GROMACS .gro file of C-alpha atoms in nm:
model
  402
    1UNK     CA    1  -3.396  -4.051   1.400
    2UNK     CA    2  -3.542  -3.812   1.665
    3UNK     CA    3  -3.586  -3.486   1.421
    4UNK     CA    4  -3.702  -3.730   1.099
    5UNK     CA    5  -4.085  -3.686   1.202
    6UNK     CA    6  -4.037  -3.359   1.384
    7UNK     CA    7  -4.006  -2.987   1.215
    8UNK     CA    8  -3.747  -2.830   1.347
    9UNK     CA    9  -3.433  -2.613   1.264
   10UNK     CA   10  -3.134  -2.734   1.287
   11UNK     CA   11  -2.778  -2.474   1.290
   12UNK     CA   12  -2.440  -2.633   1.266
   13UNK     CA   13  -2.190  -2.375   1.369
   14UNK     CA   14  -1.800  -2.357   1.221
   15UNK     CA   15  -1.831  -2.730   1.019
   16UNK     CA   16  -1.517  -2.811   0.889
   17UNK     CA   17  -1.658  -3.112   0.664
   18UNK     CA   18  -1.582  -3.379   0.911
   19UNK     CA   19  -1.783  -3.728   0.941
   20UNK     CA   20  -2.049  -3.605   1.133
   21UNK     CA   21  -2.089  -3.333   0.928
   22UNK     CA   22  -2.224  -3.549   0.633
   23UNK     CA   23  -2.445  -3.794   0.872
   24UNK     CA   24  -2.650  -3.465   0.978
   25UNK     CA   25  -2.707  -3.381   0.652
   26UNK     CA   26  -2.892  -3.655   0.571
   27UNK     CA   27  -3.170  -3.565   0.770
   28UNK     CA   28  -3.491  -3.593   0.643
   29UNK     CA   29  -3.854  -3.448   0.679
   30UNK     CA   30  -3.972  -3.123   0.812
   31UNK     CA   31  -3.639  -3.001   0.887
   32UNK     CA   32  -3.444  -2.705   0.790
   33UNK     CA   33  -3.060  -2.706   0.812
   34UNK     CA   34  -2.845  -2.457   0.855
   35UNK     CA   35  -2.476  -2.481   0.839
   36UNK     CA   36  -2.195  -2.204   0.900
   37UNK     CA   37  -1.865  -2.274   0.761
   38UNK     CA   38  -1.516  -2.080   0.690
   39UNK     CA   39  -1.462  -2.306   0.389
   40UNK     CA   40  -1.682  -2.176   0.106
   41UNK     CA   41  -1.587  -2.500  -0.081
   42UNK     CA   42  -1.644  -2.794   0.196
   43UNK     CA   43  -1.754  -3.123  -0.033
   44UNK     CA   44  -2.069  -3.194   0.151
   45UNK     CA   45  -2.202  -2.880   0.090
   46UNK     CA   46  -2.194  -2.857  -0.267
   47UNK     CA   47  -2.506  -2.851  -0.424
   48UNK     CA   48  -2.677  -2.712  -0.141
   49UNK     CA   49  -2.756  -2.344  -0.140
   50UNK     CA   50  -2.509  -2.120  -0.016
   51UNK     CA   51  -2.514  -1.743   0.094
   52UNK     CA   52  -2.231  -1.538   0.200
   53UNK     CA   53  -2.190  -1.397   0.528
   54UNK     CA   54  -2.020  -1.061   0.420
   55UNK     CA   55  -1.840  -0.784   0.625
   56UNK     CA   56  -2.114  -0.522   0.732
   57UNK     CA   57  -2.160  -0.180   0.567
   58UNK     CA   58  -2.166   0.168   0.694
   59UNK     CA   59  -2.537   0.175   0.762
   60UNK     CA   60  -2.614  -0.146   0.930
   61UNK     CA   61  -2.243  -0.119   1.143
   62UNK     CA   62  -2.418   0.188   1.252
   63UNK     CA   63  -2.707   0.101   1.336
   64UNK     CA   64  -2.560  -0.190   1.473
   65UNK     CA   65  -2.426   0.034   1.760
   66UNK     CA   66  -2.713   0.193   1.804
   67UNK     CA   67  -2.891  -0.077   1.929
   68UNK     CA   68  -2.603  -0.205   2.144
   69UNK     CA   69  -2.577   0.163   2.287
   70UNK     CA   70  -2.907   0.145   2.332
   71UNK     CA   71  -2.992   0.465   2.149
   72UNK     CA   72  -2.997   0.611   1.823
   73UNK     CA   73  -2.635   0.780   1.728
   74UNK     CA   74  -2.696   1.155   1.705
   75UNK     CA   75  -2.496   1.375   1.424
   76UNK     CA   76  -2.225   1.464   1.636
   77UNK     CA   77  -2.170   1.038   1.711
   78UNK     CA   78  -2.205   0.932   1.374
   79UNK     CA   79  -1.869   1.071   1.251
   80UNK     CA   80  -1.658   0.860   1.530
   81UNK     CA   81  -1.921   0.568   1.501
   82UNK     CA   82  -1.784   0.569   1.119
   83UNK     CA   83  -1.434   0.573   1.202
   84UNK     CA   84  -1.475   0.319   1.451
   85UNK     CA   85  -1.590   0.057   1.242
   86UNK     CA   86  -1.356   0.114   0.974
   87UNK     CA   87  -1.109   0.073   1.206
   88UNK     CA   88  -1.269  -0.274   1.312
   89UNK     CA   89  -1.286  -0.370   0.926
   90UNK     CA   90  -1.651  -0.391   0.964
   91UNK     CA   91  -1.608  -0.759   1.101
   92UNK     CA   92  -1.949  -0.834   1.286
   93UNK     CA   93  -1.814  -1.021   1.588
   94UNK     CA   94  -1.487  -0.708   1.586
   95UNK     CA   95  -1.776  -0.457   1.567
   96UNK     CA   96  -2.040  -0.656   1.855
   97UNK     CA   97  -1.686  -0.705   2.083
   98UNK     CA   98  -1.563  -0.308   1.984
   99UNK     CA   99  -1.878  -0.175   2.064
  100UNK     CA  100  -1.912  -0.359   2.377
  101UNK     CA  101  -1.591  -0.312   2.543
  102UNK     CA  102  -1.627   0.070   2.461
  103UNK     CA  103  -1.957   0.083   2.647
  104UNK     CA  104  -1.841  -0.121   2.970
  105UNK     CA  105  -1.579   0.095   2.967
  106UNK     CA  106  -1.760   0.428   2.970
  107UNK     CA  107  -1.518   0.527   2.670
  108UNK     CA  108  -1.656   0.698   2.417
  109UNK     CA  109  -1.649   0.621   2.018
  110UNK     CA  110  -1.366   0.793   1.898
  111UNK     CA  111  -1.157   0.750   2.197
  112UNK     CA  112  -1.155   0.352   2.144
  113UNK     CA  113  -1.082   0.422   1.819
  114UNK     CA  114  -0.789   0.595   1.869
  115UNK     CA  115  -0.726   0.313   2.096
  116UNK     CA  116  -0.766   0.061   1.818
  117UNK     CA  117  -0.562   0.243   1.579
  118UNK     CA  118  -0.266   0.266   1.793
  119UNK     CA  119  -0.227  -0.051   1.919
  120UNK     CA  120  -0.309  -0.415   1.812
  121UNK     CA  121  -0.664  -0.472   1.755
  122UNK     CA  122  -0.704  -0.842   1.752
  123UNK     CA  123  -0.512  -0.843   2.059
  124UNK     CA  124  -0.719  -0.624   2.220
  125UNK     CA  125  -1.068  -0.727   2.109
  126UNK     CA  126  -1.117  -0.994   2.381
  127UNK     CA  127  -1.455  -0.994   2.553
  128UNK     CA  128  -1.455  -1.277   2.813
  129UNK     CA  129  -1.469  -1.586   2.658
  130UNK     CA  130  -1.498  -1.439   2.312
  131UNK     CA  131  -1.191  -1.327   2.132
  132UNK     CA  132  -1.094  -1.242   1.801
  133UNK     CA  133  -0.747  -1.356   1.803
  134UNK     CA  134  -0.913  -1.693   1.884
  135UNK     CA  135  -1.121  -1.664   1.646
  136UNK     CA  136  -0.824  -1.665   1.398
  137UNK     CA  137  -0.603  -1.891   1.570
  138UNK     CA  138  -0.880  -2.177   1.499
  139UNK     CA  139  -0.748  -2.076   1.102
  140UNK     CA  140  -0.396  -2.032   1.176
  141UNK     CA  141  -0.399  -2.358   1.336
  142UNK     CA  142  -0.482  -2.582   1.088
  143UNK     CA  143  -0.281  -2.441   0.777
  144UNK     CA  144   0.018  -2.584   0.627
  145UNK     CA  145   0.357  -2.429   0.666
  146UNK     CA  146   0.384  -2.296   0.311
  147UNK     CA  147   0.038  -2.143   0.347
  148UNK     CA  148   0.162  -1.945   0.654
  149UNK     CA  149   0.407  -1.816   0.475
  150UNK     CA  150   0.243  -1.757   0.194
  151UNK     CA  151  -0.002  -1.508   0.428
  152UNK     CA  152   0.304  -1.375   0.611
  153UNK     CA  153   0.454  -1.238   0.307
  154UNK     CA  154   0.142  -1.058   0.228
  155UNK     CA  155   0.199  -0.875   0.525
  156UNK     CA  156   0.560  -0.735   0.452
  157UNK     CA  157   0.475  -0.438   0.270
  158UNK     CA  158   0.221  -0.194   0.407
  159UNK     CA  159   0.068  -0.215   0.043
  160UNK     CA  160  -0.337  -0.310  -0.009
  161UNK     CA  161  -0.320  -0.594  -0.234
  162UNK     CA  162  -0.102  -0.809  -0.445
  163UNK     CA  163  -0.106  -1.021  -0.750
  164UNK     CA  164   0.027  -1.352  -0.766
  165UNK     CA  165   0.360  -1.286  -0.939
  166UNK     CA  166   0.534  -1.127  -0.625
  167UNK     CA  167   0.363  -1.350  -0.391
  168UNK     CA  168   0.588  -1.632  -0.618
  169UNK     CA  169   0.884  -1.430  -0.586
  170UNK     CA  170   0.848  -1.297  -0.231
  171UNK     CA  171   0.828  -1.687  -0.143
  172UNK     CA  172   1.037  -1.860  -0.377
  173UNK     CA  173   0.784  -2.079  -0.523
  174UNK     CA  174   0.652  -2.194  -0.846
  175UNK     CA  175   0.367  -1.927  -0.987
  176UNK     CA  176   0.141  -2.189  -0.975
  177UNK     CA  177   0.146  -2.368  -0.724
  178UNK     CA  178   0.078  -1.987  -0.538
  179UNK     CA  179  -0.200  -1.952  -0.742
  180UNK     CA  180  -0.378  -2.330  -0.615
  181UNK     CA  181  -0.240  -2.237  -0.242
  182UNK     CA  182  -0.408  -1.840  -0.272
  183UNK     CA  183  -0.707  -2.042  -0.421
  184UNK     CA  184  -0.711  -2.254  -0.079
  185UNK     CA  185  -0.681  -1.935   0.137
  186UNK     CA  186  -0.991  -1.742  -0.018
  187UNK     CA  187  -1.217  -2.077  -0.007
  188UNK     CA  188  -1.091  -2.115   0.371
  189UNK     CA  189  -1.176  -1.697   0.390
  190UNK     CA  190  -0.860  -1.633   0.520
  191UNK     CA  191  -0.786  -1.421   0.179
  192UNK     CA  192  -1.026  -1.210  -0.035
  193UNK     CA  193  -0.989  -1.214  -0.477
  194UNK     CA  194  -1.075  -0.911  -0.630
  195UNK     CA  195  -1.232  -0.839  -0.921
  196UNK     CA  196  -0.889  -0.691  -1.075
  197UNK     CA  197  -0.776  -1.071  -0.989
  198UNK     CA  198  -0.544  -0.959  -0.690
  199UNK     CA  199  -0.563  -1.100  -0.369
  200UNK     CA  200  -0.628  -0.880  -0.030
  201UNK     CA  201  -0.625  -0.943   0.330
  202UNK     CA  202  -0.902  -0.806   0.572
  203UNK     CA  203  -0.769  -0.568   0.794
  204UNK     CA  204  -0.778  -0.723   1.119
  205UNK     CA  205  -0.650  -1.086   0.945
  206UNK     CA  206  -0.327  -0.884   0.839
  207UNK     CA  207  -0.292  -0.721   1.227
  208UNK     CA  208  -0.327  -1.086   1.334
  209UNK     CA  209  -0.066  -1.257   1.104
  210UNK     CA  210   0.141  -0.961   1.141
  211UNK     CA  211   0.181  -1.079   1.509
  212UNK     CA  212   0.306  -1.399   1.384
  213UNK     CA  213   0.608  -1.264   1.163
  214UNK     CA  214   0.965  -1.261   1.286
  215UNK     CA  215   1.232  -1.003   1.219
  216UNK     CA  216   1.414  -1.272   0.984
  217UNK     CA  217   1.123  -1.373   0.776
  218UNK     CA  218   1.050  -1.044   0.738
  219UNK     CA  219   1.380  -0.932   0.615
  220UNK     CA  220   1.399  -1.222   0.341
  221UNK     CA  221   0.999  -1.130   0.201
  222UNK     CA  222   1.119  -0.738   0.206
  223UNK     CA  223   1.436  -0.818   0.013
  224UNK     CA  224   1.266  -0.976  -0.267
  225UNK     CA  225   0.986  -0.734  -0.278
  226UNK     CA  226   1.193  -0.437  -0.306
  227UNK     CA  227   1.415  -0.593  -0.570
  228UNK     CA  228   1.095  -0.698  -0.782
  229UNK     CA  229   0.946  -0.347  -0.736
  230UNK     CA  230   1.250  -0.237  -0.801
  231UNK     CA  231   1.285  -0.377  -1.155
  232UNK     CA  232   0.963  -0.297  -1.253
  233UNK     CA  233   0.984   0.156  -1.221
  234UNK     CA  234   1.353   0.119  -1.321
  235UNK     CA  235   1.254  -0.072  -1.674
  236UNK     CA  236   0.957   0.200  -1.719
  237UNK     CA  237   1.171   0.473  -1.615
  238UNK     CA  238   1.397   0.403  -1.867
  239UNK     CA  239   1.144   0.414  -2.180
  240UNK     CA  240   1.123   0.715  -2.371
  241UNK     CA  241   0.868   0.970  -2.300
  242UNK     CA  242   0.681   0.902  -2.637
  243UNK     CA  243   0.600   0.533  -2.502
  244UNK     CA  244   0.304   0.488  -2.492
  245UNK     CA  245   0.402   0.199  -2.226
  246UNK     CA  246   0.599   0.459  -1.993
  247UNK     CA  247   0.456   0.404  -1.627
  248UNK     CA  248   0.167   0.123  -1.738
  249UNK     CA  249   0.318  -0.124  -1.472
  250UNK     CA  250   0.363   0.162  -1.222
  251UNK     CA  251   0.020   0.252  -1.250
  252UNK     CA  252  -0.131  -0.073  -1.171
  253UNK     CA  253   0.135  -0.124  -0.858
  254UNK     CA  254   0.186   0.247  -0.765
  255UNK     CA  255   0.112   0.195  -0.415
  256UNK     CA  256   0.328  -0.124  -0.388
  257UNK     CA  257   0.637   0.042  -0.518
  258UNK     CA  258   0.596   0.361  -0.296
  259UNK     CA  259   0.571   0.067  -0.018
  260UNK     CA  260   0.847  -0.099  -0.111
  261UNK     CA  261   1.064   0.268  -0.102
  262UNK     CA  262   0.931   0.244   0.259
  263UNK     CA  263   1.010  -0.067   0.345
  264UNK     CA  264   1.387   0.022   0.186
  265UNK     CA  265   1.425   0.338   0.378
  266UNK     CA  266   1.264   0.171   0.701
  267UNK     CA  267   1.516  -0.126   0.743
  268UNK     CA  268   1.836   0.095   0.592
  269UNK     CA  269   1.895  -0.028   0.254
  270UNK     CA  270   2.017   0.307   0.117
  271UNK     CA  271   2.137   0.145  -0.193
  272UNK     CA  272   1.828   0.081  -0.285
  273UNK     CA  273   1.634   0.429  -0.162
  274UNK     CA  274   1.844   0.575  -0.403
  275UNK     CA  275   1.757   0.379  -0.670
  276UNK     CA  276   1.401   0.429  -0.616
  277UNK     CA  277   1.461   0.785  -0.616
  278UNK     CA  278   1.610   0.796  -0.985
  279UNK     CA  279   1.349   0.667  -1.093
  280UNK     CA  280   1.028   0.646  -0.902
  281UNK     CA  281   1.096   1.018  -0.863
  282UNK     CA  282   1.038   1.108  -1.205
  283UNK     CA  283   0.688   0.943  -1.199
  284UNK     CA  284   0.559   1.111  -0.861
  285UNK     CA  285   0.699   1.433  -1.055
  286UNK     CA  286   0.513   1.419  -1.337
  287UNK     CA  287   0.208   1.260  -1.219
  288UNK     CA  288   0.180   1.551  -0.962
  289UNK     CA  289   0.246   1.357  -0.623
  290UNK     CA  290   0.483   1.598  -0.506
  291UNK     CA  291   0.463   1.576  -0.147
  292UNK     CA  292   0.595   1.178  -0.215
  293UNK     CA  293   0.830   1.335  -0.409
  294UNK     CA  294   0.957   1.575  -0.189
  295UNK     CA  295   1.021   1.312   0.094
  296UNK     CA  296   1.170   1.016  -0.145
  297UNK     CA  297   1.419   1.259  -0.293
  298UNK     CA  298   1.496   1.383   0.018
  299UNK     CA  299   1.556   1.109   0.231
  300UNK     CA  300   1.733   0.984  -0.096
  301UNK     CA  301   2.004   1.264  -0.124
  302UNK     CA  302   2.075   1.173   0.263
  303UNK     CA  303   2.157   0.844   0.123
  304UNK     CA  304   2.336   0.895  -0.113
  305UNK     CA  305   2.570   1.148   0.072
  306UNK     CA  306   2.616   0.861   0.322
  307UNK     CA  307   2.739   0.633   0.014
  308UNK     CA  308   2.962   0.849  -0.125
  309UNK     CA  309   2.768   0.837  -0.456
  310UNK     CA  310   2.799   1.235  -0.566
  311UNK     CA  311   2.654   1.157  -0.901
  312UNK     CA  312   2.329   1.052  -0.790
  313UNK     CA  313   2.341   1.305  -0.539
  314UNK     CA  314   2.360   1.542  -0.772
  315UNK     CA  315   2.116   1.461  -0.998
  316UNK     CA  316   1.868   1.421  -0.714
  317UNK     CA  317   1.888   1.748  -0.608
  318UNK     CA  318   1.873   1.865  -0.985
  319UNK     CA  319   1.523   1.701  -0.961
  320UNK     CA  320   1.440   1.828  -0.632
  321UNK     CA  321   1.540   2.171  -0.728
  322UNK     CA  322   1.295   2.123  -1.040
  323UNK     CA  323   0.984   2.038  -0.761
  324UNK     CA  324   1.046   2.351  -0.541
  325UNK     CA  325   1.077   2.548  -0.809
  326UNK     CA  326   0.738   2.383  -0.897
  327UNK     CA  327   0.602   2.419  -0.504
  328UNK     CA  328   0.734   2.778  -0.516
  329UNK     CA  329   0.984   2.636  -0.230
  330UNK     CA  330   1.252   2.881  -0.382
  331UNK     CA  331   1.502   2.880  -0.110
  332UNK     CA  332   1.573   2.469  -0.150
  333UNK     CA  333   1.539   2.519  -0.487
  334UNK     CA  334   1.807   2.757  -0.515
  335UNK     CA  335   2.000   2.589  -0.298
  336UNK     CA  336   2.005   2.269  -0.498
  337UNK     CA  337   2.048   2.418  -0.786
  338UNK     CA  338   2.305   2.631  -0.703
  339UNK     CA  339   2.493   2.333  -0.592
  340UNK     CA  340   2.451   2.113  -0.938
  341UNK     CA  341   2.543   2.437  -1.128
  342UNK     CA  342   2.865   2.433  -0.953
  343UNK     CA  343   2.937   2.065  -0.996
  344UNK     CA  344   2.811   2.085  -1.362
  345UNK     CA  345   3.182   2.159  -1.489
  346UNK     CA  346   3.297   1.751  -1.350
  347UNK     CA  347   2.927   1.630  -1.505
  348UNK     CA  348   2.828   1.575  -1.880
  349UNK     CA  349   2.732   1.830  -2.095
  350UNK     CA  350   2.349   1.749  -2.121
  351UNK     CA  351   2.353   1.733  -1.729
  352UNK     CA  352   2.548   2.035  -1.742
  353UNK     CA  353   2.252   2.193  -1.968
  354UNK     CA  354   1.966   2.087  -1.759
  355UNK     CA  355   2.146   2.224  -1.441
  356UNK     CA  356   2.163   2.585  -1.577
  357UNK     CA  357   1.835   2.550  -1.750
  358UNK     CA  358   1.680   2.454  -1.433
  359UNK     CA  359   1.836   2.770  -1.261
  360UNK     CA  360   1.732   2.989  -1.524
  361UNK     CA  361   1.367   2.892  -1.520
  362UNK     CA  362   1.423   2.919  -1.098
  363UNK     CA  363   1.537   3.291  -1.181
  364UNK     CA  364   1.270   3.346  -1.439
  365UNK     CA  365   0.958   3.254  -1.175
  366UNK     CA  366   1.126   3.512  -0.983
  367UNK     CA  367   1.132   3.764  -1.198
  368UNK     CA  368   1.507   3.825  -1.221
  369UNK     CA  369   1.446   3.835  -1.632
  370UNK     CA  370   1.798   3.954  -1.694
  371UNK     CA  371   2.001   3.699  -1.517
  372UNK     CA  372   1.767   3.416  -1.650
  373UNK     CA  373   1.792   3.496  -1.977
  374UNK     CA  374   2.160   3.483  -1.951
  375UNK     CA  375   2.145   3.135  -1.798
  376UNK     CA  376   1.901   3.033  -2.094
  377UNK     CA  377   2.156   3.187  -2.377
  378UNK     CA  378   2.455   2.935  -2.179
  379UNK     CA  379   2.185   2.601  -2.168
  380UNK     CA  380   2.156   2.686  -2.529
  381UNK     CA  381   2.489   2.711  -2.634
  382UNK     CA  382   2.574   2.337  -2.427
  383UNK     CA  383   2.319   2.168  -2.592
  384UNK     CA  384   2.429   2.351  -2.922
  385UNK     CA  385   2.777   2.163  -2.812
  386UNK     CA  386   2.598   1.839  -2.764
  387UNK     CA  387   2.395   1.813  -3.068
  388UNK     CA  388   2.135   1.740  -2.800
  389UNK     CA  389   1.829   1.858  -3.035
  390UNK     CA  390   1.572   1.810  -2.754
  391UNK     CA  391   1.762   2.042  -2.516
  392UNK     CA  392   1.786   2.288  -2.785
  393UNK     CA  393   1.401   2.285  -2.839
  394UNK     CA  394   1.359   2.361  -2.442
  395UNK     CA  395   1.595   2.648  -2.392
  396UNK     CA  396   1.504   2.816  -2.739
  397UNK     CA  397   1.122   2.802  -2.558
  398UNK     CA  398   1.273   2.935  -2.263
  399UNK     CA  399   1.464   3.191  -2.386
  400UNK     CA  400   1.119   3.326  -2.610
  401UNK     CA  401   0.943   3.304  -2.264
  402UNK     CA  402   1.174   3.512  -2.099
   0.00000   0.00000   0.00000
């Protein structure tokens, strides 16, 4: 009644769509109305126009500081100014509190950083009154238990997105009802969609829910994760090499497998490491990660030693001894091989081949023509033995490139 006949402007800060909510908006004349919300979808706003309050970019977060600092960032700032806000996610109030704290402090850019980066940031982005954590707690606080779950398993794997069909695993729950309780989270902008149709968490949301997870939650979410991701590279590893289908999956969730082989090798499920390494290995191989490789198989062949398992030993250090050949790493590589060539007589005969092939080519890239070919001439003859056509093919090219 006091605005109707007045022209004015009106902001509503962090409605939730409660009562009073829907009396203001019935206001009428010359006023404007402004209302900021976490909900994109709260019922007395629809039909009302609606813009999205976004994360910052690189320019504005920068110029941003700037005029907090109080003066333009020269070249030599910009660099740490960069890193800085990437570190805060680009979250105005993370960046306005960041930038702040690092002034009062006398600290410069890339020393709160580095600050940031090695601690928890929504822990330590408190500025009086002011604090992010809080910030997120007012979120956290009114969600259901499934839901926190549901965002607590998203925070498992250090992985940067998920779709919805390991979410349902990783929590035990009917696809679909995931997919209505994800659609909740990303209208409450607690979780962002992608265009691919996977679901991400902001940076400093994850280091906040993180917090909340316990050691025995955490263990149950891994466990399913690893055996999903699991599944997946060991059905693709198994297709032949003419499928056009070989490693489709593992491209789309590359990065969640290779954290799920972290995860494994992190919490001491050695069974599984090893597993990853028979097959995730071959795909880092061919695909040319070879540093990834290099540590998987290794940490793998430690594994398996502590198991007992000598077959899988062996044949991951047949494939290791294939990458350092490939790195030019030739004293693991000989000493890998050297080790499956003496344990080919209790293999089979197409491991057998492979071993001695694999030494050969090692002696070949070395130049030691004679004693390769020889090893060639033996591969040969096995897979001669084993009517193993394909490993004929190979050492019949090897032997001509000798």
């Amino acid at each position: 009644g006091l605005l109707a006949a007045r022209r004015a402007l009106v902001i509503l800060d962090n409605a939730e769509g409660a009562e009073g909510l829907e009396l203001l908006m019935s206001i009428s004349g010359e006023v404007s109305l402004v209302v900021t919300t976490r909900n994109a979808d709260t019922p007395e706003l629809r039909g009302q126009a609606h813009v999205l309050v976004d994360t910052f970019d690189n320019t504005i977060a920068l110029e941003y500081f700037s005029r907090v600092l109080g003066h333009t960032l020269d070249l030599d700032e910009q660099p740490h100014a960069r890193r800085l806000a990437e570190v805060l996610g680009y979250l105005p109030l993370a960046l306005d509190i960041g930038i702040r704290l690092a002034k009062r402090a006398k600290m410069s850019m890339q020393a709160f950083a580095d600050l940031l980066h090695e601690s928890s940031p929504s822990s330590l982005l408190i500025d009086g009154k002011r604090s992010l954590s809080h910030c997120f707690h007012v979120s956290w606080d009114s969600l259901s238990p499934p839901q926190r779950l549901l965002l607590l398993s998203m925070t498992v794997l250090d992985a940067p997105s998920f779709d919805v069909t390991v979410l349902a695993i990783m929590n035990d729950e009917n696809i679909r009802l995931v997919q209505k309780a994800l659609g909740d989270l990303v209208s409450g902008s607690l979780v962002m969609l992608m265009q691919s149709g996977r679901y991400q968490l902001h940076p400093l949301v994850r280091d906040f829910i993180s917090a909340q997870l316990t050691n025995e939650t955490s263990a149950i979410f891994g466990r399913r994760a690893i055996g999903h991701y699991l599944q997946l590279v060991e059905s693709e590893a198994a297709r032949p090499e003419t499928d056009s289908l070989r490693w489709s999956t593992t491209r789309r969730e590359f990065e969640n497998e290779l954290a799920a082989w972290r995860w494994a090798d992190m919490n001491g499920d050695q069974a599984s490491v090893v597993r990853y390494a028979k097959s995730l290995g071959q795909y880092l191989f061919e695909r040319g990660y070879w540093d990834a490789c290099f540590d998987l198989l290794s940490g793998a062949i430690h594994a398996a030693q502590s198991l007992h398992d000598e077959d899988s030993e062996l044949s991951l250090r047949l494939l290791r001894g294939e990458l350092t050949r490939e790195q030019a790493n030739y004293l693991i590589a000989a000493e890998d091989l050297d080790i499956c060539v003496a344990a080919a007589e209790r293999m089979n005969g197409v491991y057998a081949a492979r071993a001695i092939r694999e030494l050969g080519e090692l002696r070949r890239v070395r130049r030691e023509y004679s004693e390769a070919l020889r090893l060639h001439k033996e591969s040969l003859d096995l897979s001669i033995s084993n009517m193993d056509l394909a490993g004929q093919a190979r050492s019949l090219h090897d032997c001509g490139l000798v």
